[in-house]
Amino acid sequence: MKAGSVPSPVDMNVNRKRLDCHITLNVGGTRHETMASTLARIPGTRLALLAHLLEADETYDPVSKEYFFDRNAVAFNSVIHFYRSDELHIDQNICGNIFQSELENWGLKESDIEPCCWGTYSKYKDHKDTLTALDDNFVGPVQEDDWVKEKSKWNAFKFKMWRFLEDPTSSRFAKVYAILSMSFILISIGTFVMETHELFRVSDGIVNKTIDLPEDEMIACCNCNKPRKVYPAFHMLYDGMKPHPAIEYIDYVCITFFTIEFFSRLFFCPNKLEFIKSALNLIDLLCLTPIYISIIVKAVDPTSSTSSLVKIILILRVIRVLRIFKLMKHYTAFKILVYTIKVSTKELLLMVIFLFTGVLIFACLIYYCENANFNSIPLGKQ
C-alpha cells in the first residue's frame, strides 16, 4: 500500500486481527496476558512497538509463545495498568530510582504519573540529593581522577596519603589511624569537660575573694530568706584556679595531633578551596583558632589570665565539642541520624509548633488562674 492511499478493507481487516490477537508477556518470571490493541494504545513506547512487530519482536520465544523481558516484575504491574486504564500509579514499596529506570526502559514519561503518587515518587530525588550532600560534606569521595591530570610519582604518593587520611577502608593502617583520630576527639572533649570540675583544678596562687554586695543585690537562699554573699561566675571558674597540669599536657598533645592532621589533609587534598569549604574542615579550623590565640596572648602577657579577651577565648573553646560530628566519617549510624533529621525537618517543625502552642495555652491559664503567683505569661511558661 502506497503512502497517502486509503487502506483497503482487506488491509484494515488484517490490522484489526493483528491488534485483536492474544499476547502473553513474561516479565521477570511473572506472566501477564493482554491484547495487542491494549499495548498499541500509547504510541512511541516499547510495548506499542511490540504490538506492531508481534512475532518479529526480538523478545518473542517461539517455544513458549510468549514475550520475555528480564525487568522488575513489581514495577511492571504499574506499567501494564497504565496501558489498561490510562492512569500511572506507583507501588509505594518500590524505590523511586528503580521505578525511574523502568519508566525509561518502557518508554514512559515521569509526567504520566498521577498527582496522588507524584509526592511519593518525587521524594526519592530529594532523599538522593540529601545523601549526596552528606557524602560530600562528611565523607568526601576519594577519586583517583583528581590526581591523574599530571601523572607522576609525587601525585601517586599524594593520592595514597589522601586515601590513608580520608578512607579508613583503604588499608589496615588507615583503619588504625581512624581509630586513633576518634580516640583523640573523645579525649579532647573529655578533658574540656573535666577541667571545669574542682577535682581537676588547682590553685594558681591567687586567693579568690567573695564580693560584698549591697542589701538590694543580695541573692536569697533557696531554703530561707537570708541574704548571702555570692561569687561572680567568671571568678569562680578562672580567678584563683586553673586546670591541673596533667589536663593541660593532655590538651596540648591533642592540639598538636589535630594541628598536624589538619595541615596534612590540607597539603595532600586535591582542591584546597573545596577542602576549606567543607563543614568538618571548618569545624577543625574554628576549634584550633581560639586555642592558638589564647597561647599567643598568654605568651605576650602571662598576667592577663583574667582579662576579658582571655575569658572570651576560653568560652569559644566550647566549639571543640562540634568535633563529635567527625565521627560521622567512620560511623554510618551518625550519618543516618543527621539524614533522618534533615529529611524530617518539616515534621519536626510542626511538632515544635504544636508543643509551643500547648505551652502558651497552659501559660495563659496559669497566669489567669494563679495571678497572685505569676504576674506575667512568660513566667507561667517556666
Short mmCIF file of C-alpha atoms in Angstrom, two decimals:
data_model
loop_
_atom_site.label_atom_id
_atom_site.label_comp_id
_atom_site.label_asym_id
_atom_site.label_seq_id
_atom_site.Cartn_x
_atom_site.Cartn_y
_atom_site.Cartn_z
CA MET A 1 0.00 0.00 0.00
CA LYS A 2 1.42 3.35 -1.06
CA ALA A 3 1.80 6.25 1.33
CA GLY A 4 -1.15 8.60 1.33
CA SER A 5 -3.53 6.00 -0.18
CA VAL A 6 -6.71 4.87 1.59
CA PRO A 7 -6.26 1.41 3.11
CA SER A 8 -8.36 -1.28 1.53
CA PRO A 9 -10.95 -3.22 3.57
CA VAL A 10 -8.65 -6.27 3.42
CA ASP A 11 -5.73 -4.34 4.95
CA MET A 12 -7.99 -2.90 7.63
CA ASN A 13 -9.27 -6.35 8.46
CA VAL A 14 -5.69 -7.72 8.72
CA ASN A 15 -4.63 -4.89 11.04
CA ARG A 16 -7.73 -5.41 13.18
CA LYS A 17 -6.94 -9.10 13.52
CA ARG A 18 -3.35 -8.36 14.46
CA LEU A 19 -4.48 -5.95 17.20
CA ASP A 20 -7.11 -8.37 18.49
CA CYS A 21 -4.61 -11.18 18.98
CA HIS A 22 -3.84 -12.53 22.43
CA ILE A 23 -0.37 -11.75 23.87
CA THR A 24 1.46 -13.29 26.83
CA LEU A 25 4.20 -11.19 28.45
CA ASN A 26 6.71 -12.78 30.80
CA VAL A 27 8.31 -10.01 32.87
CA GLY A 28 10.83 -11.20 35.44
CA GLY A 29 9.09 -14.58 35.71
CA THR A 30 5.59 -13.14 36.14
CA ARG A 31 3.20 -13.72 33.23
CA HIS A 32 0.74 -11.07 32.06
CA GLU A 33 -1.95 -11.74 29.45
CA THR A 34 -3.34 -8.86 27.41
CA MET A 35 -4.38 -7.83 23.91
CA ALA A 36 -2.16 -6.27 21.26
CA SER A 37 -4.68 -3.44 20.92
CA THR A 38 -4.13 -2.59 24.61
CA LEU A 39 -0.37 -2.27 24.11
CA ALA A 40 -0.85 -0.15 20.98
CA ARG A 41 -2.86 2.49 22.87
CA ILE A 42 0.28 4.51 23.78
CA PRO A 43 2.34 5.09 20.61
CA GLY A 44 6.09 5.52 20.81
CA THR A 45 6.56 3.13 23.72
CA ARG A 46 8.33 -0.22 23.89
CA LEU A 47 5.13 -2.24 24.20
CA ALA A 48 3.49 -0.33 21.34
CA LEU A 49 6.42 -1.41 19.15
CA LEU A 50 5.89 -4.99 20.31
CA ALA A 51 2.21 -4.79 19.34
CA HIS A 52 3.30 -3.74 15.85
CA LEU A 53 6.05 -6.34 15.37
CA LEU A 54 4.42 -9.25 17.26
CA GLU A 55 6.37 -12.46 16.46
CA ALA A 56 9.07 -10.44 14.73
CA ASP A 57 10.00 -8.80 18.05
CA GLU A 58 13.37 -9.90 19.44
CA THR A 59 11.84 -10.89 22.79
CA TYR A 60 9.45 -13.46 21.28
CA ASP A 61 10.05 -17.08 22.29
CA PRO A 62 8.52 -19.44 19.68
CA VAL A 63 8.71 -22.41 22.06
CA SER A 64 6.68 -20.92 24.89
CA LYS A 65 4.91 -18.47 22.56
CA GLU A 66 5.44 -15.55 24.91
CA TYR A 67 7.50 -12.38 25.09
CA PHE A 68 10.16 -12.41 27.79
CA PHE A 69 11.56 -9.27 29.47
CA ASP A 70 14.14 -9.52 32.22
CA ARG A 71 12.78 -6.49 34.11
CA ASN A 72 11.27 -5.69 37.51
CA ALA A 73 8.01 -7.63 37.78
CA VAL A 74 6.50 -5.48 40.56
CA ALA A 75 7.10 -2.23 38.69
CA PHE A 76 5.59 -3.72 35.53
CA ASN A 77 2.26 -4.12 37.34
CA SER A 78 2.02 -0.31 37.35
CA VAL A 79 3.13 -0.14 33.71
CA ILE A 80 0.57 -2.59 32.37
CA HIS A 81 -2.14 -0.95 34.48
CA PHE A 82 -1.29 2.33 32.75
CA TYR A 83 -1.96 0.77 29.35
CA ARG A 84 -5.30 -0.57 30.53
CA SER A 85 -6.62 2.45 32.42
CA ASP A 86 -4.56 5.47 31.27
CA GLU A 87 -3.58 6.07 34.93
CA LEU A 88 0.00 5.52 36.07
CA HIS A 89 0.14 4.72 39.78
CA ILE A 90 3.19 3.67 41.79
CA ASP A 91 3.62 0.89 44.29
CA GLN A 92 4.99 2.60 47.41
CA ASN A 93 7.17 -0.43 48.13
CA ILE A 94 9.30 0.29 45.04
CA CYS A 95 12.28 2.62 45.25
CA GLY A 96 11.84 5.72 43.11
CA ASN A 97 15.21 5.17 41.46
CA ILE A 98 14.18 1.69 40.31
CA PHE A 99 10.84 2.93 39.02
CA GLN A 100 12.54 5.72 37.08
CA SER A 101 14.77 3.21 35.27
CA GLU A 102 11.69 1.09 34.47
CA LEU A 103 9.89 4.11 33.00
CA GLU A 104 12.90 4.82 30.78
CA ASN A 105 13.01 1.18 29.63
CA TRP A 106 9.33 1.06 28.67
CA GLY A 107 9.43 4.50 27.02
CA LEU A 108 7.12 6.22 29.50
CA LYS A 109 7.46 9.70 31.00
CA GLU A 110 7.52 10.90 34.58
CA SER A 111 4.80 13.40 33.70
CA ASP A 112 2.39 10.47 33.20
CA ILE A 113 2.44 9.71 36.94
CA GLU A 114 -0.82 10.57 38.67
CA PRO A 115 -0.82 13.50 41.17
CA CYS A 116 -1.75 11.17 44.03
CA CYS A 117 1.51 9.26 43.57
CA TRP A 118 3.78 12.08 42.46
CA GLY A 119 4.63 13.13 46.03
CA THR A 120 5.85 9.63 46.90
CA TYR A 121 7.85 9.35 43.68
CA SER A 122 9.47 12.80 43.91
CA LYS A 123 10.70 12.22 47.47
CA TYR A 124 13.39 9.84 46.27
CA LYS A 125 15.10 12.67 44.36
CA ASP A 126 15.18 14.87 47.47
CA HIS A 127 16.50 11.96 49.54
CA LYS A 128 19.13 11.17 46.92
CA ASP A 129 20.32 14.80 46.86
CA THR A 130 20.44 14.84 50.66
CA LEU A 131 22.54 11.68 50.82
CA THR A 132 24.86 13.02 48.13
CA ALA A 133 25.33 16.25 50.09
CA LEU A 134 26.05 14.27 53.28
CA ASP A 135 28.61 12.13 51.46
CA ASP A 136 30.32 15.22 50.06
CA ASN A 137 30.36 17.09 53.39
CA PHE A 138 31.12 14.29 55.83
CA VAL A 139 32.79 11.56 53.82
CA GLY A 140 34.45 13.23 50.87
CA PRO A 141 34.71 10.83 47.93
CA VAL A 142 38.25 9.69 47.20
CA GLN A 143 38.70 9.62 43.42
CA GLU A 144 41.99 8.99 41.66
CA ASP A 145 40.90 11.16 38.72
CA ASP A 146 41.68 14.27 40.79
CA TRP A 147 45.38 13.31 40.81
CA VAL A 148 45.89 11.83 37.35
CA LYS A 149 45.84 15.15 35.50
CA GLU A 150 49.61 15.10 35.79
CA LYS A 151 50.91 11.58 36.20
CA SER A 152 53.93 11.42 38.44
CA LYS A 153 55.24 9.51 41.43
CA TRP A 154 54.60 12.53 43.62
CA ASN A 155 50.91 12.69 42.63
CA ALA A 156 50.60 8.96 43.18
CA PHE A 157 52.09 9.37 46.65
CA LYS A 158 49.69 12.26 47.41
CA PHE A 159 46.76 10.12 46.33
CA LYS A 160 47.83 7.27 48.61
CA MET A 161 48.27 9.63 51.54
CA TRP A 162 44.89 11.24 50.91
CA ARG A 163 43.22 7.84 50.85
CA PHE A 164 45.06 6.93 54.04
CA LEU A 165 43.76 10.08 55.78
CA GLU A 166 40.21 10.03 54.39
CA ASP A 167 39.24 6.41 53.72
CA PRO A 168 39.54 4.03 56.71
CA THR A 169 38.67 1.08 54.47
CA SER A 170 41.64 1.64 52.15
CA SER A 171 44.08 -0.31 54.33
CA ARG A 172 44.62 -1.76 57.78
CA PHE A 173 46.85 1.14 58.79
CA ALA A 174 44.19 3.61 57.65
CA LYS A 175 41.71 1.90 59.93
CA VAL A 176 44.15 2.13 62.84
CA TYR A 177 44.66 5.83 62.09
CA ALA A 178 40.89 6.40 62.03
CA ILE A 179 40.54 4.76 65.45
CA LEU A 180 43.43 6.89 66.76
CA SER A 181 41.79 10.06 65.40
CA MET A 182 38.47 9.20 67.03
CA SER A 183 40.24 8.50 70.32
CA PHE A 184 41.88 11.94 70.29
CA ILE A 185 38.48 13.53 69.58
CA LEU A 186 36.92 11.83 72.60
CA ILE A 187 39.92 12.61 74.80
CA SER A 188 39.84 16.27 73.76
CA ILE A 189 36.15 16.61 74.60
CA GLY A 190 36.67 14.71 77.84
CA THR A 191 39.49 16.98 79.03
CA PHE A 192 37.43 20.05 78.12
CA VAL A 193 34.66 18.81 80.41
CA MET A 194 36.90 17.56 83.23
CA GLU A 195 38.95 20.75 83.53
CA THR A 196 35.87 22.58 84.83
CA HIS A 197 35.44 20.15 87.75
CA GLU A 198 37.00 21.09 91.06
CA LEU A 199 38.79 17.72 91.30
CA PHE A 200 40.82 18.59 88.22
CA ARG A 201 41.62 22.20 89.15
CA VAL A 202 44.45 23.54 91.30
CA SER A 203 45.20 26.92 92.80
CA ASP A 204 47.28 29.33 90.74
CA GLY A 205 48.40 31.24 93.83
CA ILE A 206 45.74 33.95 93.66
CA VAL A 207 43.26 33.79 96.55
CA ASN A 208 39.67 34.02 95.42
CA LYS A 209 37.65 36.56 97.35
CA THR A 210 33.96 36.95 97.95
CA ILE A 211 32.22 40.11 96.86
CA ASP A 212 30.16 42.12 99.33
CA LEU A 213 27.02 43.21 97.56
CA PRO A 214 24.54 45.89 98.60
CA GLU A 215 21.47 44.75 100.51
CA ASP A 216 19.19 45.03 97.48
CA GLU A 217 21.59 42.97 95.30
CA MET A 218 21.97 40.07 97.72
CA ILE A 219 20.62 36.74 96.46
CA ALA A 220 18.26 34.90 98.76
CA CYS A 221 18.99 31.29 99.60
CA CYS A 222 16.66 28.68 98.18
CA ASN A 223 15.63 27.42 101.66
CA CYS A 224 15.44 30.68 103.56
CA ASN A 225 15.09 34.40 103.04
CA LYS A 226 18.52 35.30 104.45
CA PRO A 227 20.76 37.16 102.03
CA ARG A 228 24.15 35.66 101.30
CA LYS A 229 27.38 36.60 99.61
CA VAL A 230 27.99 35.28 96.12
CA TYR A 231 30.93 34.60 93.83
CA PRO A 232 30.74 36.01 90.30
CA ALA A 233 30.65 33.19 87.75
CA PHE A 234 33.86 34.09 85.92
CA HIS A 235 35.80 34.42 89.20
CA MET A 236 34.51 31.02 90.30
CA LEU A 237 35.86 29.41 87.14
CA TYR A 238 39.00 31.28 86.23
CA ASP A 239 40.17 33.54 89.09
CA GLY A 240 42.43 31.75 91.55
CA MET A 241 42.03 28.31 89.94
CA LYS A 242 43.47 26.67 86.86
CA PRO A 243 43.28 23.23 85.25
CA HIS A 244 45.57 20.54 86.62
CA PRO A 245 48.91 20.42 84.74
CA ALA A 246 48.18 16.86 83.59
CA ILE A 247 44.97 18.05 81.94
CA GLU A 248 46.86 20.86 80.24
CA TYR A 249 49.55 18.48 78.95
CA ILE A 250 46.91 16.12 77.54
CA ASP A 251 45.17 19.08 75.93
CA TYR A 252 48.42 20.23 74.29
CA VAL A 253 49.02 16.72 72.93
CA CYS A 254 45.52 16.70 71.40
CA ILE A 255 46.07 20.17 69.94
CA THR A 256 49.34 19.03 68.38
CA PHE A 257 47.69 15.96 66.84
CA PHE A 258 44.77 17.94 65.41
CA THR A 259 47.13 20.59 64.03
CA ILE A 260 49.31 18.03 62.26
CA GLU A 261 46.23 16.22 60.98
CA PHE A 262 44.59 19.40 59.65
CA PHE A 263 47.64 20.68 57.78
CA SER A 264 48.46 17.20 56.47
CA ARG A 265 45.00 16.85 54.99
CA LEU A 266 45.22 20.39 53.62
CA PHE A 267 48.56 19.61 51.99
CA PHE A 268 47.50 16.32 50.37
CA CYS A 269 43.98 17.34 49.32
CA PRO A 270 43.40 17.75 45.55
CA ASN A 271 41.42 21.00 45.85
CA LYS A 272 42.36 23.47 48.61
CA LEU A 273 39.27 25.65 48.14
CA GLU A 274 36.84 22.74 48.36
CA PHE A 275 38.73 21.48 51.39
CA ILE A 276 38.27 24.77 53.26
CA LYS A 277 34.60 24.97 52.30
CA SER A 278 33.88 21.55 53.81
CA ALA A 279 31.80 21.68 57.00
CA LEU A 280 34.03 19.33 59.01
CA ASN A 281 37.20 21.15 58.00
CA LEU A 282 35.68 24.48 59.02
CA ILE A 283 34.92 22.94 62.41
CA ASP A 284 38.57 21.87 62.71
CA LEU A 285 39.75 25.37 61.86
CA LEU A 286 37.34 27.02 64.32
CA CYS A 287 38.45 24.62 67.05
CA LEU A 288 42.14 25.37 66.58
CA THR A 289 41.92 29.15 66.20
CA PRO A 290 40.81 30.11 69.77
CA ILE A 291 43.41 27.80 71.31
CA TYR A 292 46.33 29.31 69.43
CA ILE A 293 45.07 32.84 70.09
CA SER A 294 44.98 32.11 73.83
CA ILE A 295 48.50 30.66 73.68
CA ILE A 296 49.76 33.80 71.89
CA VAL A 297 48.01 36.11 74.39
CA LYS A 298 49.47 34.23 77.36
CA ALA A 299 52.93 34.27 75.78
CA VAL A 300 52.75 38.04 75.27
CA ASP A 301 51.28 38.83 78.69
CA PRO A 302 51.34 35.93 81.20
CA THR A 303 49.46 38.05 83.78
CA SER A 304 46.40 38.51 81.55
CA SER A 305 44.68 35.29 82.62
CA THR A 306 41.68 37.20 83.95
CA SER A 307 41.31 39.68 81.09
CA SER A 308 38.06 39.82 79.15
CA LEU A 309 39.80 38.73 75.94
CA VAL A 310 41.13 35.54 77.51
CA LYS A 311 37.73 34.77 79.02
CA ILE A 312 36.03 35.17 75.65
CA ILE A 313 38.62 32.93 74.02
CA LEU A 314 38.11 30.29 76.71
CA ILE A 315 34.37 30.40 76.10
CA LEU A 316 34.96 29.90 72.35
CA ARG A 317 36.77 26.66 73.16
CA VAL A 318 33.32 25.09 73.51
CA ILE A 319 33.40 24.82 69.71
CA ARG A 320 35.63 21.76 70.09
CA VAL A 321 32.53 19.79 71.08
CA LEU A 322 31.47 20.04 67.43
CA ARG A 323 34.31 17.66 66.60
CA ILE A 324 31.92 14.90 67.59
CA PHE A 325 30.46 15.25 64.09
CA LYS A 326 33.73 13.97 62.66
CA LEU A 327 32.68 10.56 63.89
CA MET A 328 30.19 10.59 61.00
CA LYS A 329 33.10 9.89 58.68
CA HIS A 330 33.54 6.50 60.27
CA TYR A 331 30.14 5.54 61.72
CA THR A 332 27.16 5.13 59.43
CA ALA A 333 24.78 5.48 62.38
CA PHE A 334 25.72 9.16 62.79
CA LYS A 335 25.12 9.77 59.08
CA ILE A 336 21.71 8.13 59.31
CA LEU A 337 20.84 10.30 62.31
CA VAL A 338 21.69 13.55 60.51
CA TYR A 339 19.98 12.30 57.36
CA THR A 340 16.81 11.46 59.31
CA ILE A 341 16.75 14.90 60.94
CA LYS A 342 17.30 16.66 57.63
CA VAL A 343 14.55 14.84 55.71
CA SER A 344 12.14 15.21 58.67
CA THR A 345 12.67 18.94 59.18
CA LYS A 346 9.09 19.85 58.28
CA GLU A 347 7.61 17.23 60.60
CA LEU A 348 9.91 18.26 63.46
CA LEU A 349 8.99 21.92 62.95
CA LEU A 350 5.31 21.01 63.06
CA MET A 351 5.88 19.12 66.32
CA VAL A 352 7.67 22.16 67.83
CA ILE A 353 4.76 24.41 66.81
CA PHE A 354 2.23 22.12 68.49
CA LEU A 355 4.44 21.89 71.60
CA PHE A 356 4.81 25.68 71.78
CA THR A 357 1.05 26.10 71.31
CA GLY A 358 0.38 23.83 74.29
CA VAL A 359 2.92 25.66 76.42
CA LEU A 360 1.39 29.01 75.51
CA ILE A 361 -2.17 27.86 76.28
CA PHE A 362 -1.26 26.46 79.70
CA ALA A 363 0.88 29.51 80.48
CA CYS A 364 -2.15 31.73 79.85
CA LEU A 365 -4.33 29.52 82.04
CA ILE A 366 -1.78 29.60 84.88
CA TYR A 367 -1.47 33.38 84.59
CA TYR A 368 -5.20 34.00 84.85
CA CYS A 369 -5.85 31.30 87.48
CA GLU A 370 -2.78 31.96 89.65
CA ASN A 371 -2.37 35.69 89.16
CA ALA A 372 -1.04 36.12 92.69
CA ASN A 373 1.99 33.90 91.97
CA PHE A 374 2.56 34.67 88.28
CA ASN A 375 2.49 38.32 87.28
CA SER A 376 3.08 37.68 83.56
CA ILE A 377 2.50 34.97 80.95
CA PRO A 378 6.26 34.34 80.31
CA LEU A 379 6.61 33.42 83.99
CA GLY A 380 3.76 30.96 83.54
CA LYS A 381 5.82 29.13 80.88
CA GLN A 382 8.60 28.33 83.32
#
